[in-house]
Amino acid sequence: MFEIGLSLGGTVSAGAYTAGVLDFLIEALERWETQKAAESDHPFEKRTVPWHQVRIKVISGASGGSVCAAVLAKALGYGFPHIDSSMDPGTRQTLGPKNPLYALWVQTLDIAGFCDPNEGYSGKTDSLASLLNPEPLLRGCDLAANFPQGVPNEVDPVASPRPYVSEPLTLLMTLSNLTGVPYAVGYGGATGRQQCYRRHADYVRVESYYHGDGTPSVQWPDAYRVAGSPTASVPGGTVTSWHEVARFARASGAFPVGFPPVKLQRPAWHYYYQPISVGHGQGLVFPDLSSWGISPGANYTFLCVDGGAFNNEPVELARRHLAGWTSRNDYEPQQARRAVILVDPFADASTPGPSDEQNVAAAGGALIGAWLANARFSTQDFLLAAEAGIRSRFLITAKRTGEGGQSLTGGQALCSDPLGAFAGFLHPEYRNHDFFLGRRNCQYFLKEWFSLPAENEAVFGPAAQTAGLPHNTRGEIPLIPLCGTAATQQLPYPWPSKALDLDFARNGQTDSVAGMIRARVDEVLRRVHKEFSWPERFVLAVGMMLRGRTAEFITQKVLAVVKKSLNTQGLYRNWWER
């Protein structure tokens, strides 16, 4: 048995890439199980694939990674189809709604919805909660929670439990808790007072049950429990619905300012299962919610924004769930039995912050960037990465070959990268490219990197069971061999350098991207005006009479930034260059 923890990093619009990775991973596991079943009566020496088991035990996520985790967990209860780049656009359009990963990240989340001035779905029509319209994310999460309801020719529940999914499957979604969780640490001294702290890097635990009697092997009292399939039996505890799980995911993906904060509520006693280790055997420090007048039996209400603000790569959450609080995952190739796979679309070399003197605005922006970067910095993530041959941590990141034959990695390989990773929302072809790049990168990872030596008998069994099995170019046995359709090479999707025209409406839309941005800017200005009292509005009346000119001025500035950012990736051409 080899256990997997998936850790899904923050994405913004690159969620399409992570969705593609997950889509191919599940397809590969399905096809491998089919091949094992076909060879079940063969002697070991006649088998073409290894006979060990691989099981996904936990998925941790931050921001868009949490959304991907929740969508995948719901989809695993059903036999959804996989979307391949070899399919023609019509087939993808038809099958897309049946694959919730593709449906959400490629077909649903688009600038047309984010710039829509009408927000009737959320019921907030006047107050300015965010710069973008959050309704596409609301609708998308609702569609995922309701899946497969509303899908033409609905997909059926899986006929039998997926053997590569743990029972239960645990989700760990990071949250940036603006309210905070109080802790108090005592110090020696004459006053006898305590030093109080607030922790804002929060997370929520969800367990999804797919079969059996619903009795977990290990009890996590602070977990929300949900039925992953229509026939699943869920044990007692904090039982919830997929709509609540979707709300947690949406809170984790609530990009600050771009989308509104999300108010959540959970039992206060959940936090007593989130102690902080003092270290060096000094014990644990537990939350002190009672200092805020919140008893353990009460509900704790808090406000959340993007979980990636404080923890954008929640590797440690997945690692700790796999190994346990006081244990570790063996990392030697001959002994490894568990591993965390980090899916981070943007893993690449870091760029330096400013080194010259800055004005107030620039210094403030640099400070925010430094806060975020340092909050995401974890020395633990570097300890094993510094050693060769580590098999308890793996990385999947974006990689492709550029037009000049150069190797591009991280953000450089993605259409989603420009505009602070919002660029993917500008055009479905951008998201198609990144989705299929995720599938292609995952295939290569499984073929060449996700492997162990045959000498690891804890996973593969005695040497007699692995003799004659195919090895990869590193001389090792793939942990998830490629079979059936998963063995068909995933071809690169064309780089959509000419897909976007900011000034012309694309098929099926009545307005251009420039027009959409103009409409949203005008709506934001209108709502800003509404935020003031009547006397203040009177003073601002002259300015509002010029709202149209102001909106046009802001729109042109935004479009200039969009064009410049897209040009860095070769994604935008002026009309005379087309």
Coordinates of C-alpha atoms in Angstrom, one line a residue, residues 73-547:
A73 CA -14.2 15.1 -3.6
K74 CA -17.8 15.5 -4.8
A75 CA -17.1 14.1 -8.3
L76 CA -15.4 10.9 -7.0
G77 CA -18.8 9.5 -6.0
Y78 CA -19.8 9.5 -9.7
G79 CA -18.5 8.1 -13.0
F80 CA -17.6 11.4 -14.7
P81 CA -16.0 11.5 -18.1
H82 CA -12.5 12.8 -18.7
I83 CA -11.8 15.7 -21.2
D84 CA -8.9 15.2 -23.6
S85 CA -7.2 17.7 -25.9
S86 CA -7.7 15.3 -28.8
M87 CA -11.5 15.9 -28.6
D88 CA -13.0 18.5 -31.0
P89 CA -14.5 21.6 -29.4
G90 CA -18.1 20.3 -29.9
T91 CA -17.3 17.2 -27.9
R92 CA -15.6 19.1 -25.2
Q93 CA -18.6 21.5 -25.0
T94 CA -21.0 18.5 -24.7
L95 CA -19.0 16.5 -22.2
G96 CA -17.7 19.4 -20.2
P97 CA -20.8 19.8 -17.9
K98 CA -20.4 16.1 -16.9
N99 CA -16.9 16.7 -15.6
P100 CA -17.2 19.3 -12.8
L101 CA -13.5 20.1 -12.8
Y102 CA -13.7 21.2 -16.4
A103 CA -17.1 22.7 -16.1
L104 CA -16.2 25.0 -13.3
W105 CA -12.7 26.1 -14.3
V106 CA -13.0 26.2 -18.1
Q107 CA -16.6 26.7 -18.9
T108 CA -18.0 28.7 -15.9
L109 CA -15.4 31.1 -14.4
D110 CA -15.1 33.9 -17.0
I111 CA -14.6 37.6 -17.1
A112 CA -18.1 38.0 -18.6
G113 CA -19.6 37.0 -15.2
F114 CA -17.0 38.7 -13.1
C115 CA -17.7 42.1 -14.8
D116 CA -21.5 41.7 -14.9
P117 CA -22.9 44.8 -13.1
N118 CA -26.0 42.8 -12.1
E119 CA -25.6 40.8 -8.9
G120 CA -29.1 39.5 -8.3
Y121 CA -28.0 36.0 -7.6
S122 CA -26.3 37.0 -4.3
G123 CA -29.1 39.6 -3.5
K124 CA -26.5 42.4 -3.0
T125 CA -27.4 45.1 -5.5
D126 CA -26.2 48.3 -4.0
S127 CA -23.4 47.8 -1.5
L128 CA -19.8 47.5 -2.8
A129 CA -18.6 44.2 -1.4
S130 CA -15.8 43.6 -3.9
L131 CA -14.4 44.9 -7.2
L132 CA -15.5 41.9 -9.1
N133 CA -18.9 40.3 -9.3
P134 CA -18.7 37.2 -7.1
E135 CA -21.7 35.4 -8.6
P136 CA -19.8 33.2 -11.1
L137 CA -18.0 31.7 -8.1
L138 CA -21.2 31.4 -6.1
R139 CA -23.0 29.7 -9.1
G140 CA -20.0 27.5 -9.8
C141 CA -19.8 26.3 -6.2
D142 CA -23.5 25.6 -6.1
L143 CA -23.3 23.6 -9.4
A144 CA -20.5 21.6 -7.9
A145 CA -22.4 21.0 -4.7
N146 CA -25.5 19.9 -6.6
F147 CA -23.5 17.7 -9.1
P148 CA -24.7 15.8 -11.0
Q149 CA -28.2 17.5 -10.7
G150 CA -28.8 19.8 -13.6
V151 CA -26.3 18.1 -15.9
P152 CA -27.8 16.9 -19.2
N153 CA -28.0 13.1 -19.2
E154 CA -26.8 13.0 -15.6
V155 CA -23.8 10.8 -14.8
D156 CA -24.4 7.8 -12.6
P157 CA -22.9 7.1 -9.2
V158 CA -19.9 4.7 -9.4
A159 CA -21.0 1.1 -9.4
S160 CA -18.4 0.1 -6.8
P161 CA -16.2 2.1 -4.4
R162 CA -13.0 3.5 -6.0
P163 CA -10.2 1.4 -4.4
Y164 CA -7.7 4.2 -4.7
V165 CA -9.8 6.6 -2.5
S166 CA -9.5 6.4 1.2
E167 CA -12.6 5.9 3.4
P168 CA -13.1 8.6 4.4
L169 CA -11.2 11.0 2.1
T170 CA -10.1 14.0 4.2
L171 CA -10.1 17.5 2.9
L172 CA -8.1 20.2 4.7
M173 CA -8.9 23.7 3.4
T174 CA -6.9 26.7 4.5
L175 CA -8.7 29.9 5.6
S176 CA -7.4 33.4 6.3
N177 CA -9.4 34.1 9.5
L178 CA -9.7 37.9 9.8
T179 CA -11.4 37.5 13.2
G180 CA -8.6 35.4 14.6
V181 CA -8.2 32.7 17.2
P182 CA -6.7 33.8 20.6
Y183 CA -3.9 32.0 22.3
A184 CA -2.2 32.9 25.6
V185 CA 1.3 32.0 26.8
G186 CA 2.5 32.4 30.4
Y187 CA 5.8 34.0 31.1
G188 CA 7.8 34.2 34.3
G189 CA 8.0 37.5 36.1
A190 CA 6.5 39.5 39.0
T191 CA 3.3 40.4 37.2
G192 CA 2.3 36.8 36.4
R193 CA 0.6 38.0 33.3
Q194 CA 0.3 36.2 30.0
Q195 CA 1.3 37.2 26.5
C196 CA -1.7 37.0 24.2
Y197 CA -1.6 36.2 20.5
R198 CA -4.0 35.9 17.6
R199 CA -3.7 33.2 15.0
H200 CA -5.2 34.0 11.6
A201 CA -3.9 31.1 9.5
D202 CA -6.9 28.8 9.9
Y203 CA -8.2 25.7 8.3
V204 CA -11.2 23.4 8.2
R205 CA -11.3 19.6 8.1
V206 CA -13.9 17.7 6.0
E207 CA -14.3 13.9 5.7
S208 CA -16.1 12.6 2.7
Y209 CA -17.6 9.0 2.9
Y210 CA -18.3 7.0 -0.2
H211 CA -19.2 3.4 1.0
G212 CA -19.3 1.0 3.9
D213 CA -20.9 1.6 7.2
G214 CA -19.2 5.0 7.6
T215 CA -17.1 4.1 10.6
P216 CA -13.7 5.8 10.3
S217 CA -10.6 4.0 11.3
V218 CA -9.3 7.2 13.1
Q219 CA -11.7 9.7 14.7
W220 CA -11.1 13.4 14.1
P221 CA -13.7 15.0 16.3
D222 CA -13.3 18.5 14.7
A223 CA -14.1 17.1 11.2
Y224 CA -17.2 18.0 9.2
R225 CA -18.6 14.8 7.7
V226 CA -20.4 14.6 4.4
A227 CA -21.8 11.8 2.1
G228 CA -19.7 11.5 -1.0
S229 CA -22.2 9.3 -2.8
P230 CA -25.9 8.8 -2.6
T231 CA -25.5 5.4 -0.8
A232 CA -22.8 6.4 1.7
S233 CA -23.4 6.1 5.4
V234 CA -22.0 8.9 7.5
P235 CA -21.1 8.4 11.1
G236 CA -22.2 10.8 13.9
G237 CA -20.4 14.0 14.7
T238 CA -20.7 17.3 12.8
V239 CA -22.5 16.1 9.7
T240 CA -22.9 18.8 7.0
S241 CA -24.0 19.2 3.4
W242 CA -22.0 19.8 0.2
H243 CA -23.4 23.3 0.1
E244 CA -21.6 24.0 3.4
V245 CA -18.4 22.4 2.0
A246 CA -18.7 24.6 -1.1
R247 CA -19.0 27.6 1.2
F248 CA -15.8 26.6 3.0
A249 CA -14.1 26.3 -0.4
R250 CA -15.4 29.7 -1.5
A251 CA -14.1 31.3 1.7
S252 CA -10.7 29.8 1.0
G253 CA -10.8 31.2 -2.6
A254 CA -12.1 34.7 -1.7
F255 CA -9.3 36.7 -3.2
P256 CA -9.0 39.9 -1.1
V257 CA -10.7 43.0 -2.6
G258 CA -11.4 41.1 -5.8
F259 CA -14.1 39.0 -4.1
P260 CA -16.0 39.7 -0.8
P261 CA -15.1 38.1 2.5
V262 CA -17.2 35.1 3.6
K263 CA -18.7 34.8 7.0
L264 CA -18.5 31.3 8.5
Q265 CA -19.6 29.7 11.7
R266 CA -18.4 26.5 13.4
P267 CA -18.5 25.0 16.9
A268 CA -15.9 26.7 19.1
W269 CA -14.7 23.3 20.5
H270 CA -13.3 22.5 17.1
Y271 CA -10.4 24.8 17.9
Y272 CA -9.4 22.8 20.9
Y273 CA -8.1 20.2 18.4
Q274 CA -5.8 22.8 16.9
P275 CA -3.2 23.2 19.6
I276 CA 0.2 24.9 19.0
S277 CA 3.3 22.9 20.0
V278 CA 5.7 24.9 22.2
G279 CA 8.5 22.7 21.1
H280 CA 11.4 20.9 22.9
G281 CA 8.9 18.8 24.9
Q282 CA 7.4 21.8 26.7
G283 CA 3.8 20.8 25.7
L284 CA 0.9 22.3 23.8
V285 CA -0.9 25.6 24.0
F286 CA -4.6 25.5 23.3
P287 CA -6.9 28.3 22.1
D288 CA -8.4 30.7 24.7
L289 CA -11.7 31.5 23.1
S290 CA -13.2 31.9 26.5
S291 CA -11.2 35.2 26.8
W292 CA -13.5 36.5 24.1
G293 CA -16.6 35.3 25.9
I294 CA -17.1 32.3 23.7
S295 CA -17.7 29.0 25.6
P296 CA -16.6 25.7 24.1
G297 CA -20.3 24.7 23.5
A298 CA -21.1 27.9 21.6
N299 CA -20.7 28.7 17.9
Y300 CA -17.8 30.8 16.8
T301 CA -18.5 33.2 13.9
F302 CA -15.6 34.6 11.9
L303 CA -14.9 36.4 8.7
C304 CA -12.6 34.8 6.0
V305 CA -10.7 35.8 2.9
D306 CA -8.4 33.8 0.6
G307 CA -6.7 31.0 2.5
G308 CA -3.6 31.5 0.4
A309 CA -2.9 34.8 2.0
F310 CA -1.2 33.0 5.0
N311 CA -0.7 29.4 3.7
N312 CA -0.5 29.1 -0.1
E313 CA 1.1 25.6 -0.2
P314 CA -0.4 23.6 2.7
V315 CA 2.1 20.8 2.4
E316 CA 2.4 20.5 6.2
L317 CA -1.3 19.9 6.7
A318 CA -1.2 17.0 4.3
R319 CA 2.1 15.6 5.7
R320 CA 0.9 15.7 9.3
H321 CA -2.4 13.9 8.3
L322 CA -0.5 11.2 6.6
A323 CA 2.2 10.6 9.2
G324 CA 0.4 11.6 12.4
W325 CA 1.2 14.4 14.8
T326 CA 4.3 12.8 16.3
S327 CA 5.6 10.6 13.4
R328 CA 7.2 11.1 10.0
N329 CA 6.9 9.8 6.5
D330 CA 9.8 7.5 5.5
Y331 CA 11.6 9.2 2.6
E332 CA 14.3 6.7 1.7
P333 CA 13.5 5.1 -1.7
Q334 CA 13.6 1.6 -0.3
Q335 CA 11.3 2.3 2.7
A336 CA 8.9 5.1 1.5
R337 CA 5.2 4.2 1.9
R338 CA 3.6 7.6 1.9
A339 CA 4.1 10.9 0.0
V340 CA 2.7 14.3 -0.4
I341 CA 2.3 15.5 -4.0
L342 CA 2.3 19.3 -4.2
V343 CA 0.5 20.6 -7.2
D344 CA 1.6 24.2 -7.6
P345 CA 1.1 25.8 -11.1
F346 CA 3.5 28.7 -10.3
A347 CA 6.5 26.9 -8.7
D348 CA 9.5 28.8 -10.1
A349 CA 12.4 30.9 -9.1
S350 CA 11.5 33.8 -6.9
T351 CA 12.1 37.4 -7.9
P352 CA 13.6 40.0 -5.5
G353 CA 11.6 42.7 -3.9
P354 CA 12.5 46.4 -4.2
S355 CA 16.0 47.5 -3.1
D356 CA 15.8 51.2 -3.9
E357 CA 13.9 53.9 -2.0
Q358 CA 10.2 54.0 -2.6
N359 CA 7.4 56.5 -2.3
V360 CA 4.6 55.9 0.2
A361 CA 2.3 54.0 -2.2
A362 CA 5.1 51.8 -3.6
A363 CA 6.5 51.1 -0.1
G364 CA 3.0 50.1 1.1
G365 CA 2.6 47.7 -1.8
A366 CA 6.1 46.3 -1.2
L367 CA 5.2 45.8 2.5
I368 CA 2.0 43.9 1.7
G369 CA 4.0 41.7 -0.8
A370 CA 6.6 41.0 1.9
W371 CA 4.0 40.1 4.5
L372 CA 2.4 37.6 2.1
A373 CA 5.7 36.1 1.0
N374 CA 6.9 35.7 4.6
A375 CA 3.6 34.3 5.9
R376 CA 3.9 31.6 3.2
F377 CA 7.5 30.8 4.0
S378 CA 8.1 27.6 5.9
T379 CA 11.6 26.3 6.7
Q380 CA 10.1 22.8 7.1
D381 CA 9.4 22.6 3.4
F382 CA 13.1 23.1 2.6
L383 CA 14.5 20.5 5.0
L384 CA 13.8 17.5 2.7
A385 CA 14.0 19.3 -0.5
A386 CA 17.7 19.9 0.2
E387 CA 18.4 16.2 0.1
A388 CA 18.6 14.0 -3.0
G389 CA 16.5 10.9 -3.4
I390 CA 13.6 12.0 -1.2
R391 CA 10.5 10.0 -2.0
S392 CA 8.0 11.4 0.6
R393 CA 7.5 14.7 -1.3
F394 CA 6.9 15.3 -5.0
L395 CA 6.0 18.4 -7.1
I396 CA 3.9 18.9 -10.2
T397 CA 4.2 22.3 -11.7
A398 CA 3.6 23.8 -15.1
K399 CA 6.1 23.1 -17.8
R400 CA 6.1 23.4 -21.6
T401 CA 8.3 24.0 -24.6
G402 CA 8.2 27.5 -26.0
E403 CA 8.0 28.5 -29.6
G404 CA 11.8 28.8 -29.8
G405 CA 12.4 25.4 -28.2
Q406 CA 13.2 26.8 -24.8
S407 CA 11.9 25.1 -21.6
L408 CA 9.4 27.3 -19.7
T409 CA 8.3 26.5 -16.2
G410 CA 5.9 27.9 -13.6
G411 CA 4.0 31.0 -14.5
Q412 CA 6.0 31.4 -17.8
A413 CA 4.3 28.2 -19.1
L414 CA 0.8 29.3 -18.3
C415 CA -1.8 31.5 -20.0
S416 CA -3.1 32.2 -16.5
D417 CA 0.0 33.9 -15.2
P418 CA -0.3 37.6 -16.3
L419 CA -2.4 40.1 -14.3
G420 CA -1.5 38.5 -11.0
A421 CA -2.8 35.1 -12.3
F422 CA -6.2 36.6 -13.3
A423 CA -5.5 36.4 -17.1
G424 CA -7.0 33.0 -17.5
F425 CA -10.4 34.4 -16.9
L426 CA -10.1 36.6 -20.0
H427 CA -10.7 33.8 -22.6
P428 CA -11.8 30.1 -22.5
E429 CA -8.9 29.2 -24.8
Y430 CA -6.5 30.4 -22.1
R431 CA -8.2 28.0 -19.7
N432 CA -8.3 25.2 -22.2
H433 CA -4.6 25.5 -22.7
D434 CA -3.8 25.4 -19.0
F435 CA -6.2 22.5 -18.3
F436 CA -4.7 20.3 -21.0
L437 CA -1.1 21.3 -20.0
G438 CA -2.1 20.1 -16.5
R439 CA -3.1 16.7 -18.0
R440 CA 0.1 16.5 -20.1
N441 CA 2.4 17.4 -17.1
C442 CA 0.6 14.9 -14.9
Q443 CA 1.1 12.1 -17.4
Y444 CA 4.8 12.8 -17.6
F445 CA 5.1 13.0 -13.8
L446 CA 3.5 9.6 -13.4
K447 CA 5.6 8.1 -16.1
E448 CA 9.0 9.4 -15.2
W449 CA 9.0 10.7 -11.6
F450 CA 6.4 9.1 -9.4
S451 CA 8.2 5.8 -8.9
L452 CA 10.1 3.6 -6.5
P453 CA 12.8 1.0 -6.8
A454 CA 11.6 -2.6 -7.0
E455 CA 13.5 -3.3 -3.8
N456 CA 10.8 -1.4 -1.9
E457 CA 9.0 -4.6 -0.8
A458 CA 6.8 -2.7 1.7
V459 CA 4.9 -1.4 -1.4
F460 CA 5.6 -3.8 -4.2
G461 CA 5.9 -7.1 -2.3
P462 CA 8.5 -9.8 -2.8
A463 CA 10.9 -9.5 -5.8
A464 CA 9.1 -12.4 -7.5
Q465 CA 6.0 -10.3 -7.9
T466 CA 7.9 -7.5 -9.7
A467 CA 10.2 -9.5 -12.0
G468 CA 9.6 -8.6 -15.6
L469 CA 7.5 -5.5 -14.9
P470 CA 8.2 -2.4 -17.0
H471 CA 10.5 0.2 -15.5
N472 CA 10.8 3.9 -16.3
T473 CA 13.9 5.6 -17.6
R474 CA 15.2 5.9 -14.0
G475 CA 15.1 2.1 -13.7
E476 CA 12.2 2.2 -11.2
I477 CA 8.6 0.9 -11.2
P478 CA 5.9 3.6 -11.6
L479 CA 3.6 3.8 -8.6
I480 CA 0.7 4.5 -11.0
P481 CA 1.5 2.9 -14.4
L482 CA -0.1 4.3 -17.5
C483 CA -2.7 2.0 -19.0
G484 CA -5.4 2.2 -21.6
T485 CA -6.4 5.8 -22.6
A486 CA -4.0 7.1 -19.9
A487 CA -1.1 5.7 -21.9
T488 CA -2.0 7.7 -25.0
Q489 CA 0.4 10.6 -25.3
Q490 CA -1.2 13.9 -24.2
L491 CA -0.4 16.3 -27.0
P492 CA 0.5 20.0 -26.4
Y493 CA -2.4 22.4 -26.9
P494 CA -1.6 25.3 -29.2
W495 CA -0.5 28.5 -27.5
P496 CA -3.5 30.8 -28.0
S497 CA -1.5 33.9 -28.9
K498 CA -4.3 35.3 -31.1
A499 CA -7.4 34.2 -29.2
L500 CA -8.2 37.4 -27.4
D501 CA -9.4 40.7 -29.0
L502 CA -10.2 43.2 -26.3
D503 CA -12.3 45.4 -28.6
F504 CA -14.6 42.8 -30.3
A505 CA -17.2 40.5 -28.8
R506 CA -16.4 36.8 -29.1
N507 CA -18.9 34.2 -30.2
G508 CA -22.0 34.0 -28.0
Q509 CA -21.4 37.4 -26.3
T510 CA -22.9 40.8 -26.9
D511 CA -20.0 42.9 -25.5
S512 CA -16.3 43.0 -25.9
V513 CA -13.9 42.5 -23.0
A514 CA -13.2 46.3 -23.0
G515 CA -17.0 46.9 -22.8
M516 CA -17.3 44.4 -19.9
I517 CA -14.6 46.2 -18.0
R518 CA -16.1 49.6 -18.7
A519 CA -19.5 48.4 -17.4
R520 CA -18.0 47.0 -14.2
V521 CA -16.0 50.1 -13.6
D522 CA -19.1 52.2 -14.0
E523 CA -21.0 50.0 -11.6
V524 CA -18.2 50.1 -9.0
L525 CA -18.3 53.9 -9.2
R526 CA -22.1 53.9 -8.7
R527 CA -21.8 51.7 -5.7
V528 CA -19.0 53.8 -4.2
H529 CA -21.4 56.8 -4.4
K530 CA -24.1 54.8 -2.7
E531 CA -21.7 54.2 0.3
F532 CA -21.8 57.9 1.3
S533 CA -24.5 59.6 3.2
W534 CA -26.9 62.0 1.5
P535 CA -25.0 65.2 2.4
E536 CA -21.8 63.6 1.2
R537 CA -23.5 62.5 -2.0
F538 CA -24.6 66.1 -2.6
V539 CA -21.0 67.2 -2.4
L540 CA -19.9 64.4 -4.7
A541 CA -22.8 65.2 -7.2
V542 CA -20.5 67.1 -9.6
G543 CA -18.1 64.2 -9.6
M544 CA -20.9 61.7 -10.3
M545 CA -22.1 63.8 -13.2
L546 CA -18.7 63.1 -14.7
R547 CA -19.0 59.4 -13.8

